[in-house]
């Protein structure tokens, strides 16, 4: 992975960590994920079960697939890390 892509991925993670949303309220998070998928040219379906996003990655003409799952919701706890990308939202 090129260093600039690793830096980009880190920036995305920091953005998401700074702007958390609780379960069933991930409107901004889902929009962020969809915008990044658009930039990468990766097809997806949004609005799955609420704010869920399902992306489809393909390699060539293969009909094989792998399923990956990731949570987008935050836990309702105060953050005390002191990191520059700490949550900006109370609780």
PDB file of N, CA and C in Angstrom:
ATOM      1  N   UNK A   1       0.860  -1.175   0.000  1.00  0.00           N
ATOM      2  CA  UNK A   1       0.000   0.000   0.000  1.00  0.00           C
ATOM      3  C   UNK A   1       0.902   1.233   0.000  1.00  0.00           C
ATOM      4  N   UNK A   2       0.699   2.149  -0.935  1.00  0.00           N
ATOM      5  CA  UNK A   2       1.509   3.367  -0.958  1.00  0.00           C
ATOM      6  C   UNK A   2       1.321   4.192   0.309  1.00  0.00           C
ATOM      7  N   UNK A   3       2.383   4.885   0.726  1.00  0.00           N
ATOM      8  CA  UNK A   3       2.319   5.697   1.939  1.00  0.00           C
ATOM      9  C   UNK A   3       1.199   6.719   1.891  1.00  0.00           C
ATOM     10  N   UNK A   4       0.973   7.341   0.714  1.00  0.00           N
ATOM     11  CA  UNK A   4      -0.074   8.362   0.636  1.00  0.00           C
ATOM     12  C   UNK A   4      -1.464   7.764   0.845  1.00  0.00           C
ATOM     13  N   UNK A   5      -1.681   6.523   0.416  1.00  0.00           N
ATOM     14  CA  UNK A   5      -2.978   5.883   0.638  1.00  0.00           C
ATOM     15  C   UNK A   5      -3.145   5.539   2.117  1.00  0.00           C
ATOM     16  N   UNK A   6      -2.073   5.087   2.750  1.00  0.00           N
ATOM     17  CA  UNK A   6      -2.131   4.799   4.190  1.00  0.00           C
ATOM     18  C   UNK A   6      -2.448   6.076   4.955  1.00  0.00           C
ATOM     19  N   UNK A   7      -1.872   7.189   4.542  1.00  0.00           N
ATOM     20  CA  UNK A   7      -2.144   8.478   5.182  1.00  0.00           C
ATOM     21  C   UNK A   7      -3.606   8.870   4.985  1.00  0.00           C
ATOM     22  N   UNK A   8      -4.128   8.635   3.797  1.00  0.00           N
ATOM     23  CA  UNK A   8      -5.530   8.929   3.501  1.00  0.00           C
ATOM     24  C   UNK A   8      -6.453   8.081   4.369  1.00  0.00           C
ATOM     25  N   UNK A   9      -6.165   6.788   4.463  1.00  0.00           N
ATOM     26  CA  UNK A   9      -6.989   5.899   5.288  1.00  0.00           C
ATOM     27  C   UNK A   9      -6.956   6.322   6.752  1.00  0.00           C
ATOM     28  N   UNK A  10      -5.798   6.727   7.222  1.00  0.00           N
ATOM     29  CA  UNK A  10      -5.682   7.201   8.611  1.00  0.00           C
ATOM     30  C   UNK A  10      -6.519   8.451   8.820  1.00  0.00           C
ATOM     31  N   UNK A  11      -6.490   9.366   7.860  1.00  0.00           N
ATOM     32  CA  UNK A  11      -7.294  10.595   7.958  1.00  0.00           C
ATOM     33  C   UNK A  11      -8.781  10.261   7.991  1.00  0.00           C
ATOM     34  N   UNK A  12      -9.212   9.288   7.195  1.00  0.00           N
ATOM     35  CA  UNK A  12     -10.613   8.880   7.196  1.00  0.00           C
ATOM     36  C   UNK A  12     -10.994   8.322   8.569  1.00  0.00           C
ATOM     37  N   UNK A  13     -10.133   7.465   9.130  1.00  0.00           N
ATOM     38  CA  UNK A  13     -10.403   6.879  10.450  1.00  0.00           C
ATOM     39  C   UNK A  13     -10.490   7.970  11.512  1.00  0.00           C
ATOM     40  N   UNK A  14      -9.589   8.930  11.455  1.00  0.00           N
ATOM     41  CA  UNK A  14      -9.618  10.021  12.429  1.00  0.00           C
ATOM     42  C   UNK A  14     -10.894  10.851  12.279  1.00  0.00           C
ATOM     43  N   UNK A  15     -11.310  11.107  11.045  1.00  0.00           N
ATOM     44  CA  UNK A  15     -12.553  11.857  10.823  1.00  0.00           C
ATOM     45  C   UNK A  15     -13.740  11.125  11.452  1.00  0.00           C
ATOM     46  N   UNK A  16     -13.839   9.830  11.183  1.00  0.00           N
ATOM     47  CA  UNK A  16     -14.955   9.047  11.723  1.00  0.00           C
ATOM     48  C   UNK A  16     -14.911   8.997  13.246  1.00  0.00           C
ATOM     49  N   UNK A  17     -13.723   8.901  13.793  1.00  0.00           N
ATOM     50  CA  UNK A  17     -13.583   8.854  15.249  1.00  0.00           C
ATOM     51  C   UNK A  17     -13.960  10.193  15.885  1.00  0.00           C
ATOM     52  N   UNK A  18     -13.679  11.269  15.209  1.00  0.00           N
ATOM     53  CA  UNK A  18     -13.972  12.614  15.720  1.00  0.00           C
ATOM     54  C   UNK A  18     -15.461  12.918  15.688  1.00  0.00           C
ATOM     55  N   UNK A  19     -16.204  12.291  14.773  1.00  0.00           N
ATOM     56  CA  UNK A  19     -17.628  12.570  14.570  1.00  0.00           C
ATOM     57  C   UNK A  19     -18.468  11.306  14.728  1.00  0.00           C
ATOM     58  N   UNK A  20     -18.486  10.704  15.913  1.00  0.00           N
ATOM     59  CA  UNK A  20     -19.226   9.452  16.093  1.00  0.00           C
ATOM     60  C   UNK A  20     -20.736   9.665  16.122  1.00  0.00           C
ATOM     61  N   UNK A  21     -21.456   8.608  15.771  1.00  0.00           N
ATOM     62  CA  UNK A  21     -22.921   8.613  15.835  1.00  0.00           C
ATOM     63  C   UNK A  21     -23.382   7.309  16.478  1.00  0.00           C
ATOM     64  N   UNK A  22     -24.401   7.410  17.298  1.00  0.00           N
ATOM     65  CA  UNK A  22     -24.936   6.235  17.970  1.00  0.00           C
ATOM     66  C   UNK A  22     -25.698   5.343  17.002  1.00  0.00           C
ATOM     67  N   UNK A  23     -25.982   4.127  17.434  1.00  0.00           N
ATOM     68  CA  UNK A  23     -26.696   3.151  16.626  1.00  0.00           C
ATOM     69  C   UNK A  23     -28.021   3.707  16.109  1.00  0.00           C
ATOM     70  N   UNK A  24     -28.306   3.439  14.859  1.00  0.00           N
ATOM     71  CA  UNK A  24     -29.506   3.881  14.141  1.00  0.00           C
ATOM     72  C   UNK A  24     -29.536   5.388  13.893  1.00  0.00           C
ATOM     73  N   UNK A  25     -28.408   6.062  14.139  1.00  0.00           N
ATOM     74  CA  UNK A  25     -28.304   7.499  13.896  1.00  0.00           C
ATOM     75  C   UNK A  25     -27.105   7.822  13.002  1.00  0.00           C
ATOM     76  N   UNK A  26     -26.568   6.834  12.308  1.00  0.00           N
ATOM     77  CA  UNK A  26     -25.312   6.986  11.566  1.00  0.00           C
ATOM     78  C   UNK A  26     -25.470   7.652  10.202  1.00  0.00           C
ATOM     79  N   UNK A  27     -26.318   8.658  10.122  1.00  0.00           N
ATOM     80  CA  UNK A  27     -26.605   9.328   8.850  1.00  0.00           C
ATOM     81  C   UNK A  27     -25.334   9.942   8.240  1.00  0.00           C
ATOM     82  N   UNK A  28     -24.602  10.738   9.029  1.00  0.00           N
ATOM     83  CA  UNK A  28     -23.384  11.386   8.521  1.00  0.00           C
ATOM     84  C   UNK A  28     -22.288  10.363   8.231  1.00  0.00           C
ATOM     85  N   UNK A  29     -22.199   9.347   9.069  1.00  0.00           N
ATOM     86  CA  UNK A  29     -21.186   8.312   8.869  1.00  0.00           C
ATOM     87  C   UNK A  29     -21.438   7.575   7.560  1.00  0.00           C
ATOM     88  N   UNK A  30     -22.681   7.191   7.323  1.00  0.00           N
ATOM     89  CA  UNK A  30     -23.028   6.487   6.082  1.00  0.00           C
ATOM     90  C   UNK A  30     -22.759   7.379   4.870  1.00  0.00           C
ATOM     91  N   UNK A  31     -23.081   8.653   4.963  1.00  0.00           N
ATOM     92  CA  UNK A  31     -22.820   9.583   3.851  1.00  0.00           C
ATOM     93  C   UNK A  31     -21.321   9.695   3.592  1.00  0.00           C
ATOM     94  N   UNK A  32     -20.525   9.728   4.651  1.00  0.00           N
ATOM     95  CA  UNK A  32     -19.062   9.785   4.511  1.00  0.00           C
ATOM     96  C   UNK A  32     -18.554   8.529   3.803  1.00  0.00           C
ATOM     97  N   UNK A  33     -19.027   7.365   4.240  1.00  0.00           N
ATOM     98  CA  UNK A  33     -18.606   6.104   3.630  1.00  0.00           C
ATOM     99  C   UNK A  33     -19.000   6.075   2.151  1.00  0.00           C
ATOM    100  N   UNK A  34     -20.222   6.478   1.829  1.00  0.00           N
ATOM    101  CA  UNK A  34     -20.683   6.490   0.433  1.00  0.00           C
ATOM    102  C   UNK A  34     -19.841   7.449  -0.422  1.00  0.00           C
ATOM    103  N   UNK A  35     -19.496   8.596   0.131  1.00  0.00           N
ATOM    104  CA  UNK A  35     -18.678   9.561  -0.614  1.00  0.00           C
ATOM    105  C   UNK A  35     -17.293   8.978  -0.904  1.00  0.00           C
ATOM    106  N   UNK A  36     -16.716   8.260   0.063  1.00  0.00           N
ATOM    107  CA  UNK A  36     -15.398   7.660  -0.165  1.00  0.00           C
ATOM    108  C   UNK A  36     -15.505   6.545  -1.210  1.00  0.00           C
ATOM    109  N   UNK A  37     -16.576   5.736  -1.149  1.00  0.00           N
ATOM    110  CA  UNK A  37     -16.762   4.689  -2.153  1.00  0.00           C
ATOM    111  C   UNK A  37     -16.942   5.289  -3.540  1.00  0.00           C
ATOM    112  N   UNK A  38     -17.677   6.404  -3.634  1.00  0.00           N
ATOM    113  CA  UNK A  38     -17.826   7.104  -4.919  1.00  0.00           C
ATOM    114  C   UNK A  38     -16.462   7.532  -5.450  1.00  0.00           C
ATOM    115  N   UNK A  39     -15.630   8.110  -4.580  1.00  0.00           N
ATOM    116  CA  UNK A  39     -14.288   8.557  -4.993  1.00  0.00           C
ATOM    117  C   UNK A  39     -13.447   7.394  -5.524  1.00  0.00           C
ATOM    118  N   UNK A  40     -13.627   6.225  -4.929  1.00  0.00           N
ATOM    119  CA  UNK A  40     -12.852   5.052  -5.330  1.00  0.00           C
ATOM    120  C   UNK A  40     -13.494   4.284  -6.485  1.00  0.00           C
ATOM    121  N   UNK A  41     -14.702   4.695  -6.889  1.00  0.00           N
ATOM    122  CA  UNK A  41     -15.386   4.016  -7.981  1.00  0.00           C
ATOM    123  C   UNK A  41     -15.896   2.636  -7.604  1.00  0.00           C
ATOM    124  N   UNK A  42     -16.219   2.455  -6.335  1.00  0.00           N
ATOM    125  CA  UNK A  42     -16.701   1.157  -5.857  1.00  0.00           C
ATOM    126  C   UNK A  42     -18.223   1.203  -5.771  1.00  0.00           C
ATOM    127  N   UNK A  43     -18.914   0.298  -6.471  1.00  0.00           N
ATOM    128  CA  UNK A  43     -20.377   0.290  -6.432  1.00  0.00           C
ATOM    129  C   UNK A  43     -20.891  -0.145  -5.055  1.00  0.00           C
ATOM    130  N   UNK A  44     -22.040   0.397  -4.683  1.00  0.00           N
ATOM    131  CA  UNK A  44     -22.618   0.079  -3.380  1.00  0.00           C
ATOM    132  C   UNK A  44     -24.114   0.332  -3.398  1.00  0.00           C
ATOM    133  N   UNK A  45     -24.766  -0.189  -2.367  1.00  0.00           N
ATOM    134  CA  UNK A  45     -26.175   0.106  -2.104  1.00  0.00           C
ATOM    135  C   UNK A  45     -26.235   0.753  -0.732  1.00  0.00           C
ATOM    136  N   UNK A  46     -26.954   1.841  -0.618  1.00  0.00           N
ATOM    137  CA  UNK A  46     -27.091   2.541   0.661  1.00  0.00           C
ATOM    138  C   UNK A  46     -28.509   2.372   1.190  1.00  0.00           C
ATOM    139  N   UNK A  47     -28.685   2.675   2.469  1.00  0.00           N
ATOM    140  CA  UNK A  47     -30.006   2.596   3.085  1.00  0.00           C
ATOM    141  C   UNK A  47     -30.421   1.186   3.450  1.00  0.00           C
ATOM    142  N   UNK A  48     -29.460   0.287   3.597  1.00  0.00           N
ATOM    143  CA  UNK A  48     -29.760  -1.092   3.945  1.00  0.00           C
ATOM    144  C   UNK A  48     -30.064  -1.168   5.450  1.00  0.00           C
ATOM    145  N   UNK A  49     -31.262  -1.556   5.814  1.00  0.00           N
ATOM    146  CA  UNK A  49     -31.631  -1.666   7.218  1.00  0.00           C
ATOM    147  C   UNK A  49     -31.542  -0.354   7.974  1.00  0.00           C
ATOM    148  N   UNK A  50     -31.691   0.741   7.288  1.00  0.00           N
ATOM    149  CA  UNK A  50     -31.561   2.071   7.910  1.00  0.00           C
ATOM    150  C   UNK A  50     -30.461   2.848   7.216  1.00  0.00           C
ATOM    151  N   UNK A  51     -29.294   2.893   7.861  1.00  0.00           N
ATOM    152  CA  UNK A  51     -28.174   3.646   7.287  1.00  0.00           C
ATOM    153  C   UNK A  51     -27.055   2.738   6.787  1.00  0.00           C
ATOM    154  N   UNK A  52     -27.335   1.438   6.668  1.00  0.00           N
ATOM    155  CA  UNK A  52     -26.305   0.491   6.244  1.00  0.00           C
ATOM    156  C   UNK A  52     -25.864   0.702   4.809  1.00  0.00           C
ATOM    157  N   UNK A  53     -24.633   0.304   4.536  1.00  0.00           N
ATOM    158  CA  UNK A  53     -24.039   0.412   3.201  1.00  0.00           C
ATOM    159  C   UNK A  53     -23.436  -0.944   2.858  1.00  0.00           C
ATOM    160  N   UNK A  54     -23.753  -1.449   1.671  1.00  0.00           N
ATOM    161  CA  UNK A  54     -23.179  -2.694   1.186  1.00  0.00           C
ATOM    162  C   UNK A  54     -22.428  -2.382  -0.101  1.00  0.00           C
ATOM    163  N   UNK A  55     -21.114  -2.592  -0.078  1.00  0.00           N
ATOM    164  CA  UNK A  55     -20.274  -2.334  -1.255  1.00  0.00           C
ATOM    165  C   UNK A  55     -19.930  -3.656  -1.926  1.00  0.00           C
ATOM    166  N   UNK A  56     -19.705  -3.591  -3.234  1.00  0.00           N
ATOM    167  CA  UNK A  56     -19.361  -4.789  -4.001  1.00  0.00           C
ATOM    168  C   UNK A  56     -17.980  -4.623  -4.620  1.00  0.00           C
ATOM    169  N   UNK A  57     -17.067  -5.469  -4.190  1.00  0.00           N
ATOM    170  CA  UNK A  57     -15.712  -5.459  -4.750  1.00  0.00           C
ATOM    171  C   UNK A  57     -15.573  -6.668  -5.651  1.00  0.00           C
ATOM    172  N   UNK A  58     -15.094  -6.452  -6.852  1.00  0.00           N
ATOM    173  CA  UNK A  58     -14.923  -7.552  -7.802  1.00  0.00           C
ATOM    174  C   UNK A  58     -13.526  -7.505  -8.385  1.00  0.00           C
ATOM    175  N   UNK A  59     -13.049  -8.690  -8.767  1.00  0.00           N
ATOM    176  CA  UNK A  59     -11.753  -8.784  -9.424  1.00  0.00           C
ATOM    177  C   UNK A  59     -11.958  -9.542 -10.723  1.00  0.00           C
ATOM    178  N   UNK A  60     -11.803  -8.822 -11.805  1.00  0.00           N
ATOM    179  CA  UNK A  60     -11.982  -9.444 -13.113  1.00  0.00           C
ATOM    180  C   UNK A  60     -13.380  -9.976 -13.296  1.00  0.00           C
ATOM    181  N   UNK A  61     -13.467 -11.167 -13.889  1.00  0.00           N
ATOM    182  CA  UNK A  61     -14.762 -11.782 -14.169  1.00  0.00           C
ATOM    183  C   UNK A  61     -15.120 -12.868 -13.164  1.00  0.00           C
ATOM    184  N   UNK A  62     -14.406 -12.925 -12.066  1.00  0.00           N
ATOM    185  CA  UNK A  62     -14.647 -13.971 -11.073  1.00  0.00           C
ATOM    186  C   UNK A  62     -16.038 -13.822 -10.456  1.00  0.00           C
ATOM    187  N   UNK A  63     -16.655 -14.962 -10.159  1.00  0.00           N
ATOM    188  CA  UNK A  63     -17.943 -14.926  -9.478  1.00  0.00           C
ATOM    189  C   UNK A  63     -17.774 -15.267  -7.995  1.00  0.00           C
ATOM    190  N   UNK A  64     -16.535 -15.383  -7.531  1.00  0.00           N
ATOM    191  CA  UNK A  64     -16.250 -15.653  -6.133  1.00  0.00           C
ATOM    192  C   UNK A  64     -16.410 -14.368  -5.328  1.00  0.00           C
ATOM    193  N   UNK A  65     -16.708 -14.508  -4.053  1.00  0.00           N
ATOM    194  CA  UNK A  65     -16.883 -13.322  -3.214  1.00  0.00           C
ATOM    195  C   UNK A  65     -16.450 -13.593  -1.783  1.00  0.00           C
ATOM    196  N   UNK A  66     -16.193 -12.515  -1.076  1.00  0.00           N
ATOM    197  CA  UNK A  66     -15.860 -12.558   0.338  1.00  0.00           C
ATOM    198  C   UNK A  66     -16.719 -11.503   1.009  1.00  0.00           C
ATOM    199  N   UNK A  67     -17.339 -11.844   2.124  1.00  0.00           N
ATOM    200  CA  UNK A  67     -18.160 -10.875   2.854  1.00  0.00           C
ATOM    201  C   UNK A  67     -17.398 -10.315   4.047  1.00  0.00           C
ATOM    202  N   UNK A  68     -17.403  -9.015   4.178  1.00  0.00           N
ATOM    203  CA  UNK A  68     -16.796  -8.329   5.318  1.00  0.00           C
ATOM    204  C   UNK A  68     -17.866  -7.480   5.983  1.00  0.00           C
ATOM    205  N   UNK A  69     -17.841  -7.395   7.299  1.00  0.00           N
ATOM    206  CA  UNK A  69     -18.829  -6.606   8.026  1.00  0.00           C
ATOM    207  C   UNK A  69     -18.096  -5.656   8.969  1.00  0.00           C
ATOM    208  N   UNK A  70     -18.589  -4.430   9.040  1.00  0.00           N
ATOM    209  CA  UNK A  70     -18.013  -3.458   9.966  1.00  0.00           C
ATOM    210  C   UNK A  70     -19.127  -2.631  10.590  1.00  0.00           C
ATOM    211  N   UNK A  71     -19.006  -2.384  11.863  1.00  0.00           N
ATOM    212  CA  UNK A  71     -19.972  -1.522  12.541  1.00  0.00           C
ATOM    213  C   UNK A  71     -19.608  -0.063  12.302  1.00  0.00           C
ATOM    214  N   UNK A  72     -20.623   0.790  12.196  1.00  0.00           N
ATOM    215  CA  UNK A  72     -20.395   2.223  12.006  1.00  0.00           C
ATOM    216  C   UNK A  72     -20.850   3.027  13.207  1.00  0.00           C
ATOM    217  N   UNK A  73     -21.471   2.359  14.185  1.00  0.00           N
ATOM    218  CA  UNK A  73     -22.013   3.106  15.313  1.00  0.00           C
ATOM    219  C   UNK A  73     -20.992   3.230  16.447  1.00  0.00           C
ATOM    220  N   UNK A  74     -21.184   4.267  17.247  1.00  0.00           N
ATOM    221  CA  UNK A  74     -20.306   4.538  18.378  1.00  0.00           C
ATOM    222  C   UNK A  74     -20.959   4.064  19.670  1.00  0.00           C
ATOM    223  N   UNK A  75     -20.163   3.902  20.685  1.00  0.00           N
ATOM    224  CA  UNK A  75     -20.684   3.553  22.005  1.00  0.00           C
ATOM    225  C   UNK A  75     -20.966   4.838  22.786  1.00  0.00           C
ATOM    226  N   UNK A  76     -22.027   4.872  23.558  1.00  0.00           N
ATOM    227  CA  UNK A  76     -22.388   6.083  24.301  1.00  0.00           C
ATOM    228  C   UNK A  76     -21.583   6.235  25.596  1.00  0.00           C
ATOM    229  N   UNK A  77     -20.277   6.467  25.439  1.00  0.00           N
ATOM    230  CA  UNK A  77     -19.407   6.649  26.602  1.00  0.00           C
ATOM    231  C   UNK A  77     -18.522   7.870  26.383  1.00  0.00           C
ATOM    232  N   UNK A  78     -18.164   8.571  27.454  1.00  0.00           N
ATOM    233  CA  UNK A  78     -17.274   9.716  27.305  1.00  0.00           C
ATOM    234  C   UNK A  78     -15.869   9.252  26.912  1.00  0.00           C
ATOM    235  N   UNK A  79     -15.210  10.005  26.089  1.00  0.00           N
ATOM    236  CA  UNK A  79     -13.854   9.663  25.670  1.00  0.00           C
ATOM    237  C   UNK A  79     -12.856  10.494  26.458  1.00  0.00           C
ATOM    238  N   UNK A  80     -11.843   9.828  26.953  1.00  0.00           N
ATOM    239  CA  UNK A  80     -10.835  10.521  27.755  1.00  0.00           C
ATOM    240  C   UNK A  80      -9.424  10.212  27.252  1.00  0.00           C
ATOM    241  N   UNK A  81      -9.288  10.030  25.939  1.00  0.00           N
ATOM    242  CA  UNK A  81      -7.975   9.655  25.391  1.00  0.00           C
ATOM    243  C   UNK A  81      -7.029  10.836  25.278  1.00  0.00           C
ATOM    244  N   UNK A  82      -7.592  12.024  25.068  1.00  0.00           N
ATOM    245  CA  UNK A  82      -6.738  13.185  24.854  1.00  0.00           C
ATOM    246  C   UNK A  82      -6.124  13.236  23.467  1.00  0.00           C
ATOM    247  N   UNK A  83      -6.507  12.323  22.609  1.00  0.00           N
ATOM    248  CA  UNK A  83      -5.975  12.298  21.240  1.00  0.00           C
ATOM    249  C   UNK A  83      -6.512  13.477  20.446  1.00  0.00           C
ATOM    250  N   UNK A  84      -5.746  13.972  19.465  1.00  0.00           N
ATOM    251  CA  UNK A  84      -6.226  15.101  18.668  1.00  0.00           C
ATOM    252  C   UNK A  84      -7.474  14.756  17.846  1.00  0.00           C
ATOM    253  N   UNK A  85      -7.713  13.476  17.615  1.00  0.00           N
ATOM    254  CA  UNK A  85      -8.890  13.048  16.854  1.00  0.00           C
ATOM    255  C   UNK A  85      -9.972  12.469  17.772  1.00  0.00           C
ATOM    256  N   UNK A  86      -9.934  12.824  19.053  1.00  0.00           N
ATOM    257  CA  UNK A  86     -10.950  12.350  20.001  1.00  0.00           C
ATOM    258  C   UNK A  86     -12.327  12.873  19.592  1.00  0.00           C
ATOM    259  N   UNK A  87     -13.350  12.191  20.039  1.00  0.00           N
ATOM    260  CA  UNK A  87     -14.723  12.574  19.724  1.00  0.00           C
ATOM    261  C   UNK A  87     -14.989  14.029  20.106  1.00  0.00           C
ATOM    262  N   UNK A  88     -15.678  14.719  19.237  1.00  0.00           N
ATOM    263  CA  UNK A  88     -16.081  16.106  19.505  1.00  0.00           C
ATOM    264  C   UNK A  88     -17.509  16.166  20.014  1.00  0.00           C
ATOM    265  N   UNK A  89     -18.121  14.995  20.181  1.00  0.00           N
ATOM    266  CA  UNK A  89     -19.515  14.931  20.622  1.00  0.00           C
ATOM    267  C   UNK A  89     -19.590  14.384  22.041  1.00  0.00           C
ATOM    268  N   UNK A  90     -20.323  15.064  22.904  1.00  0.00           N
ATOM    269  CA  UNK A  90     -20.410  14.598  24.293  1.00  0.00           C
ATOM    270  C   UNK A  90     -21.047  13.217  24.397  1.00  0.00           C
ATOM    271  N   UNK A  91     -20.516  12.405  25.321  1.00  0.00           N
ATOM    272  CA  UNK A  91     -21.095  11.084  25.574  1.00  0.00           C
ATOM    273  C   UNK A  91     -20.776  10.126  24.483  1.00  0.00           C
TER     274      UNK A  91
END
